[in-house]
């Protein structure tokens, strides 16, 4: 049996805390920590994101699904994604942002160990330079990214409603990695709750922020190319999602066994949207074929 794409790292893989990326006001705080990954000889730095473990919060599941689909479609993203157990005491000793005062922090520190979602840290030296989000120069460059069309098409199928430009990590000239898949189907409210099964509509045109940026702000000739790429790439979705079903089911049984019916319904929703991806994309781009 092949190794999982999203690996589980037990507490023995944790090395040390490196520093916070966000402050306590972020709904789901992010930090950098070092881990021993089974595919690497030396410990590596990873971004860790803390999510609630409430059965109504879908963040962790969404992250797993989004990473697996992007991997199946060969869309650039961090090299590794993991669910890692970390010692909460080590975070407490480095809590200089007041995380313990937040609602999530109180739940987090009630546990000796806590599972978090991790992705490989990309060296800042690879990002070349930073643009102000939505600057014309950045948007014009993004239009030339070779994966812009397939990323928009993927987001259309998985109902990613929060892929704004801040969820693209620039790794060089016209090169980007996709990150952050925690908001599928709907955005979270103040309490962090995600989709309900009643929100799952196979035929709905969910918000697609990158498509709106391409349509409204990118040069018309580039947008025409992007539309064509979306239509071409969506034919891969059915096989891509079928290829991840086993791993998603394994994670569902590991994490969500007590309310797996919701996640089984979500997986069925994804498979049906993938099977209908061509019709959905052509409808969104208002193209009759």
GROMACS .gro file of C-alpha atoms in nm:
model
  289
    1UNK     CA    1   0.000   0.000   0.000
    2UNK     CA    2   0.151   0.339  -0.098
    3UNK     CA    3   0.233   0.592   0.171
    4UNK     CA    4  -0.025   0.858   0.241
    5UNK     CA    5   0.031   1.193   0.075
    6UNK     CA    6  -0.073   1.374   0.393
    7UNK     CA    7   0.136   1.204   0.661
    8UNK     CA    8   0.072   1.174   1.033
    9UNK     CA    9   0.366   1.286   1.248
   10UNK     CA   10   0.353   1.157   1.605
   11UNK     CA   11   0.496   1.344   1.900
   12UNK     CA   12   0.842   1.190   1.847
   13UNK     CA   13   0.871   1.386   1.520
   14UNK     CA   14   0.835   1.724   1.690
   15UNK     CA   15   1.164   1.908   1.744
   16UNK     CA   16   1.109   2.268   1.852
   17UNK     CA   17   0.903   2.586   1.821
   18UNK     CA   18   1.055   2.859   1.600
   19UNK     CA   19   0.817   3.156   1.614
   20UNK     CA   20   0.470   3.296   1.547
   21UNK     CA   21   0.363   3.415   1.202
   22UNK     CA   22   0.027   3.560   1.308
   23UNK     CA   23  -0.109   3.718   1.624
   24UNK     CA   24  -0.385   3.598   1.855
   25UNK     CA   25  -0.647   3.794   1.660
   26UNK     CA   26  -0.606   3.555   1.368
   27UNK     CA   27  -0.892   3.306   1.375
   28UNK     CA   28  -0.646   3.019   1.332
   29UNK     CA   29  -0.295   3.116   1.449
   30UNK     CA   30   0.009   3.011   1.244
   31UNK     CA   31   0.361   2.944   1.365
   32UNK     CA   32   0.682   2.782   1.245
   33UNK     CA   33   0.816   2.468   1.410
   34UNK     CA   34   1.075   2.205   1.327
   35UNK     CA   35   0.980   1.840   1.263
   36UNK     CA   36   1.148   1.519   1.156
   37UNK     CA   37   0.965   1.417   0.838
   38UNK     CA   38   0.995   1.049   0.735
   39UNK     CA   39   1.105   1.149   0.384
   40UNK     CA   40   1.387   1.377   0.502
   41UNK     CA   41   1.719   1.294   0.667
   42UNK     CA   42   1.723   1.615   0.870
   43UNK     CA   43   1.451   1.803   1.055
   44UNK     CA   44   1.265   2.058   0.844
   45UNK     CA   45   1.074   2.374   0.926
   46UNK     CA   46   0.700   2.366   0.868
   47UNK     CA   47   0.415   2.612   0.906
   48UNK     CA   48   0.172   2.490   1.169
   49UNK     CA   49  -0.189   2.604   1.177
   50UNK     CA   50  -0.410   2.549   1.479
   51UNK     CA   51  -0.774   2.460   1.415
   52UNK     CA   52  -1.059   2.378   1.653
   53UNK     CA   53  -1.137   2.009   1.696
   54UNK     CA   54  -1.511   2.074   1.735
   55UNK     CA   55  -1.719   1.841   1.520
   56UNK     CA   56  -1.879   2.146   1.354
   57UNK     CA   57  -1.546   2.289   1.238
   58UNK     CA   58  -1.444   2.158   0.895
   59UNK     CA   59  -1.105   2.331   0.863
   60UNK     CA   60  -0.876   2.033   0.911
   61UNK     CA   61  -1.079   1.814   0.676
   62UNK     CA   62  -1.092   2.090   0.414
   63UNK     CA   63  -0.714   2.134   0.431
   64UNK     CA   64  -0.656   1.762   0.378
   65UNK     CA   65  -0.895   1.746   0.082
   66UNK     CA   66  -0.760   2.062  -0.080
   67UNK     CA   67  -0.398   1.950  -0.052
   68UNK     CA   68  -0.472   1.605  -0.193
   69UNK     CA   69  -0.662   1.740  -0.492
   70UNK     CA   70  -0.395   1.997  -0.576
   71UNK     CA   71  -0.138   1.720  -0.551
   72UNK     CA   72  -0.339   1.496  -0.785
   73UNK     CA   73  -0.372   1.783  -1.035
   74UNK     CA   74   0.001   1.869  -1.004
   75UNK     CA   75  -0.070   2.228  -0.903
   76UNK     CA   76   0.232   2.377  -0.720
   77UNK     CA   77   0.200   2.382  -0.342
   78UNK     CA   78   0.427   2.318  -0.041
   79UNK     CA   79   0.621   1.992  -0.076
   80UNK     CA   80   0.470   1.825   0.231
   81UNK     CA   81   0.147   1.842   0.427
   82UNK     CA   82   0.106   1.664   0.760
   83UNK     CA   83  -0.114   1.625   1.061
   84UNK     CA   84   0.134   1.659   1.348
   85UNK     CA   85   0.098   1.611   1.721
   86UNK     CA   86   0.267   1.886   1.918
   87UNK     CA   87   0.322   1.936   2.293
   88UNK     CA   88   0.105   2.224   2.407
   89UNK     CA   89   0.345   2.302   2.693
   90UNK     CA   90   0.611   2.405   2.442
   91UNK     CA   91   0.364   2.646   2.280
   92UNK     CA   92   0.266   2.782   2.624
   93UNK     CA   93   0.629   2.859   2.702
   94UNK     CA   94   0.650   3.060   2.379
   95UNK     CA   95   0.310   3.229   2.399
   96UNK     CA   96   0.419   3.590   2.359
   97UNK     CA   97   0.108   3.678   2.156
   98UNK     CA   98  -0.154   3.601   2.421
   99UNK     CA   99  -0.290   3.295   2.239
  100UNK     CA  100  -0.393   3.143   2.573
  101UNK     CA  101  -0.644   3.427   2.618
  102UNK     CA  102  -0.838   3.337   2.302
  103UNK     CA  103  -1.130   3.093   2.285
  104UNK     CA  104  -0.929   2.854   2.069
  105UNK     CA  105  -0.625   2.896   2.293
  106UNK     CA  106  -0.820   2.788   2.601
  107UNK     CA  107  -0.934   2.472   2.422
  108UNK     CA  108  -0.585   2.411   2.288
  109UNK     CA  109  -0.415   2.430   2.628
  110UNK     CA  110  -0.668   2.192   2.784
  111UNK     CA  111  -0.476   1.915   2.606
  112UNK     CA  112  -0.126   1.779   2.665
  113UNK     CA  113  -0.084   1.713   2.292
  114UNK     CA  114  -0.276   1.868   2.005
  115UNK     CA  115  -0.298   1.779   1.632
  116UNK     CA  116  -0.226   2.063   1.392
  117UNK     CA  117  -0.213   2.098   1.014
  118UNK     CA  118   0.138   2.156   0.879
  119UNK     CA  119   0.287   2.241   0.541
  120UNK     CA  120   0.649   2.278   0.438
  121UNK     CA  121   0.799   2.620   0.494
  122UNK     CA  122   0.921   2.781   0.174
  123UNK     CA  123   1.244   2.973   0.212
  124UNK     CA  124   1.188   3.349   0.186
  125UNK     CA  125   1.487   3.369  -0.048
  126UNK     CA  126   1.277   3.186  -0.307
  127UNK     CA  127   1.003   3.447  -0.306
  128UNK     CA  128   1.228   3.703  -0.480
  129UNK     CA  129   1.032   4.011  -0.373
  130UNK     CA  130   0.691   4.114  -0.247
  131UNK     CA  131   0.418   4.312  -0.418
  132UNK     CA  132   0.134   4.499  -0.259
  133UNK     CA  133  -0.167   4.271  -0.295
  134UNK     CA  134  -0.375   4.348  -0.606
  135UNK     CA  135  -0.121   4.588  -0.754
  136UNK     CA  136  -0.150   4.605  -1.132
  137UNK     CA  137   0.203   4.474  -1.172
  138UNK     CA  138   0.127   4.168  -0.962
  139UNK     CA  139  -0.203   4.098  -1.137
  140UNK     CA  140  -0.042   4.126  -1.480
  141UNK     CA  141   0.229   3.883  -1.369
  142UNK     CA  142  -0.020   3.643  -1.211
  143UNK     CA  143  -0.205   3.630  -1.543
  144UNK     CA  144   0.107   3.473  -1.694
  145UNK     CA  145   0.141   3.204  -1.427
  146UNK     CA  146   0.124   2.871  -1.607
  147UNK     CA  147  -0.111   2.725  -1.345
  148UNK     CA  148  -0.359   3.011  -1.309
  149UNK     CA  149  -0.623   2.843  -1.527
  150UNK     CA  150  -0.603   2.500  -1.366
  151UNK     CA  151  -0.603   2.656  -1.018
  152UNK     CA  152  -0.921   2.852  -1.091
  153UNK     CA  153  -1.080   2.541  -1.241
  154UNK     CA  154  -0.983   2.336  -0.935
  155UNK     CA  155  -1.129   2.597  -0.701
  156UNK     CA  156  -1.448   2.590  -0.905
  157UNK     CA  157  -1.487   2.216  -0.853
  158UNK     CA  158  -1.390   2.201  -0.485
  159UNK     CA  159  -1.590   2.517  -0.406
  160UNK     CA  160  -1.292   2.704  -0.261
  161UNK     CA  161  -1.449   3.036  -0.163
  162UNK     CA  162  -1.142   3.202  -0.010
  163UNK     CA  163  -0.857   3.169  -0.262
  164UNK     CA  164  -0.766   3.536  -0.261
  165UNK     CA  165  -0.424   3.661  -0.367
  166UNK     CA  166  -0.298   3.632  -0.012
  167UNK     CA  167  -0.346   3.256  -0.046
  168UNK     CA  168  -0.094   3.238  -0.329
  169UNK     CA  169   0.270   3.228  -0.225
  170UNK     CA  170   0.499   3.392  -0.479
  171UNK     CA  171   0.810   3.179  -0.535
  172UNK     CA  172   0.967   3.365  -0.828
  173UNK     CA  173   0.877   3.554  -1.144
  174UNK     CA  174   0.530   3.434  -1.252
  175UNK     CA  175   0.564   3.137  -1.016
  176UNK     CA  176   0.326   3.068  -0.729
  177UNK     CA  177   0.229   2.799  -0.480
  178UNK     CA  178  -0.129   2.757  -0.357
  179UNK     CA  179  -0.181   2.751   0.020
  180UNK     CA  180  -0.474   2.757   0.264
  181UNK     CA  181  -0.765   2.530   0.174
  182UNK     CA  182  -0.956   2.561   0.500
  183UNK     CA  183  -1.260   2.742   0.358
  184UNK     CA  184  -1.452   2.522   0.118
  185UNK     CA  185  -1.819   2.583   0.029
  186UNK     CA  186  -1.864   2.875   0.270
  187UNK     CA  187  -1.660   3.121   0.474
  188UNK     CA  188  -1.649   3.083   0.848
  189UNK     CA  189  -1.840   3.301   1.085
  190UNK     CA  190  -1.699   3.455   1.402
  191UNK     CA  191  -1.703   3.117   1.576
  192UNK     CA  192  -1.518   2.936   1.302
  193UNK     CA  193  -1.791   2.698   1.194
  194UNK     CA  194  -1.778   2.570   0.838
  195UNK     CA  195  -2.013   2.409   0.590
  196UNK     CA  196  -2.323   2.215   0.678
  197UNK     CA  197  -2.455   1.935   0.461
  198UNK     CA  198  -2.741   2.169   0.367
  199UNK     CA  199  -2.479   2.398   0.205
  200UNK     CA  200  -2.364   2.127  -0.039
  201UNK     CA  201  -2.517   2.206  -0.378
  202UNK     CA  202  -2.365   2.016  -0.670
  203UNK     CA  203  -2.483   2.272  -0.926
  204UNK     CA  204  -2.416   2.595  -0.737
  205UNK     CA  205  -2.174   2.862  -0.861
  206UNK     CA  206  -1.979   2.917  -0.543
  207UNK     CA  207  -1.766   3.228  -0.498
  208UNK     CA  208  -1.441   3.197  -0.695
  209UNK     CA  209  -1.218   3.491  -0.607
  210UNK     CA  210  -0.936   3.418  -0.851
  211UNK     CA  211  -1.184   3.391  -1.137
  212UNK     CA  212  -1.332   3.729  -1.044
  213UNK     CA  213  -0.983   3.882  -1.037
  214UNK     CA  214  -0.902   3.732  -1.376
  215UNK     CA  215  -1.230   3.846  -1.528
  216UNK     CA  216  -1.233   4.198  -1.384
  217UNK     CA  217  -0.867   4.296  -1.357
  218UNK     CA  218  -0.649   4.094  -1.594
  219UNK     CA  219  -0.577   4.189  -1.956
  220UNK     CA  220  -0.851   4.057  -2.185
  221UNK     CA  221  -0.613   3.856  -2.402
  222UNK     CA  222  -0.478   3.680  -2.092
  223UNK     CA  223  -0.829   3.616  -1.961
  224UNK     CA  224  -0.921   3.445  -2.288
  225UNK     CA  225  -0.623   3.211  -2.241
  226UNK     CA  226  -0.722   3.147  -1.881
  227UNK     CA  227  -1.077   3.055  -1.982
  228UNK     CA  228  -0.941   2.810  -2.238
  229UNK     CA  229  -0.709   2.656  -1.980
  230UNK     CA  230  -0.994   2.618  -1.731
  231UNK     CA  231  -1.201   2.428  -1.985
  232UNK     CA  232  -0.910   2.205  -2.084
  233UNK     CA  233  -0.800   2.127  -1.728
  234UNK     CA  234  -1.141   2.051  -1.580
  235UNK     CA  235  -1.150   1.722  -1.773
  236UNK     CA  236  -0.888   1.592  -1.527
  237UNK     CA  237  -1.100   1.650  -1.219
  238UNK     CA  238  -1.303   1.332  -1.211
  239UNK     CA  239  -0.997   1.106  -1.218
  240UNK     CA  240  -0.810   1.331  -0.975
  241UNK     CA  241  -1.080   1.317  -0.711
  242UNK     CA  242  -1.136   0.946  -0.764
  243UNK     CA  243  -0.764   0.896  -0.697
  244UNK     CA  244  -0.785   1.056  -0.351
  245UNK     CA  245  -1.103   0.885  -0.230
  246UNK     CA  246  -0.921   0.610  -0.039
  247UNK     CA  247  -0.694   0.848   0.150
  248UNK     CA  248  -0.979   1.086   0.232
  249UNK     CA  249  -1.182   0.791   0.360
  250UNK     CA  250  -0.889   0.681   0.576
  251UNK     CA  251  -0.866   1.026   0.732
  252UNK     CA  252  -1.243   1.039   0.781
  253UNK     CA  253  -1.232   0.708   0.969
  254UNK     CA  254  -0.934   0.825   1.177
  255UNK     CA  255  -1.058   1.170   1.275
  256UNK     CA  256  -1.433   1.187   1.216
  257UNK     CA  257  -1.563   0.837   1.287
  258UNK     CA  258  -1.832   0.971   1.524
  259UNK     CA  259  -1.993   1.190   1.256
  260UNK     CA  260  -1.855   1.044   0.934
  261UNK     CA  261  -2.189   1.074   0.752
  262UNK     CA  262  -2.133   1.448   0.698
  263UNK     CA  263  -1.794   1.386   0.540
  264UNK     CA  264  -1.917   1.096   0.330
  265UNK     CA  265  -2.180   1.333   0.194
  266UNK     CA  266  -1.913   1.596   0.124
  267UNK     CA  267  -1.699   1.345  -0.065
  268UNK     CA  268  -2.001   1.246  -0.272
  269UNK     CA  269  -2.061   1.617  -0.339
  270UNK     CA  270  -1.702   1.655  -0.464
  271UNK     CA  271  -1.719   1.351  -0.688
  272UNK     CA  272  -2.042   1.473  -0.848
  273UNK     CA  273  -1.900   1.823  -0.902
  274UNK     CA  274  -1.591   1.670  -1.061
  275UNK     CA  275  -1.803   1.457  -1.292
  276UNK     CA  276  -1.988   1.773  -1.394
  277UNK     CA  277  -1.682   2.002  -1.401
  278UNK     CA  278  -1.694   2.076  -1.774
  279UNK     CA  279  -2.053   2.199  -1.763
  280UNK     CA  280  -1.986   2.404  -1.451
  281UNK     CA  281  -1.676   2.572  -1.594
  282UNK     CA  282  -1.832   2.654  -1.930
  283UNK     CA  283  -2.131   2.799  -1.747
  284UNK     CA  284  -1.908   3.016  -1.529
  285UNK     CA  285  -1.707   3.150  -1.822
  286UNK     CA  286  -2.035   3.199  -2.013
  287UNK     CA  287  -1.916   2.990  -2.306
  288UNK     CA  288  -2.148   2.771  -2.508
  289UNK     CA  289  -1.988   2.465  -2.666
   0.00000   0.00000   0.00000
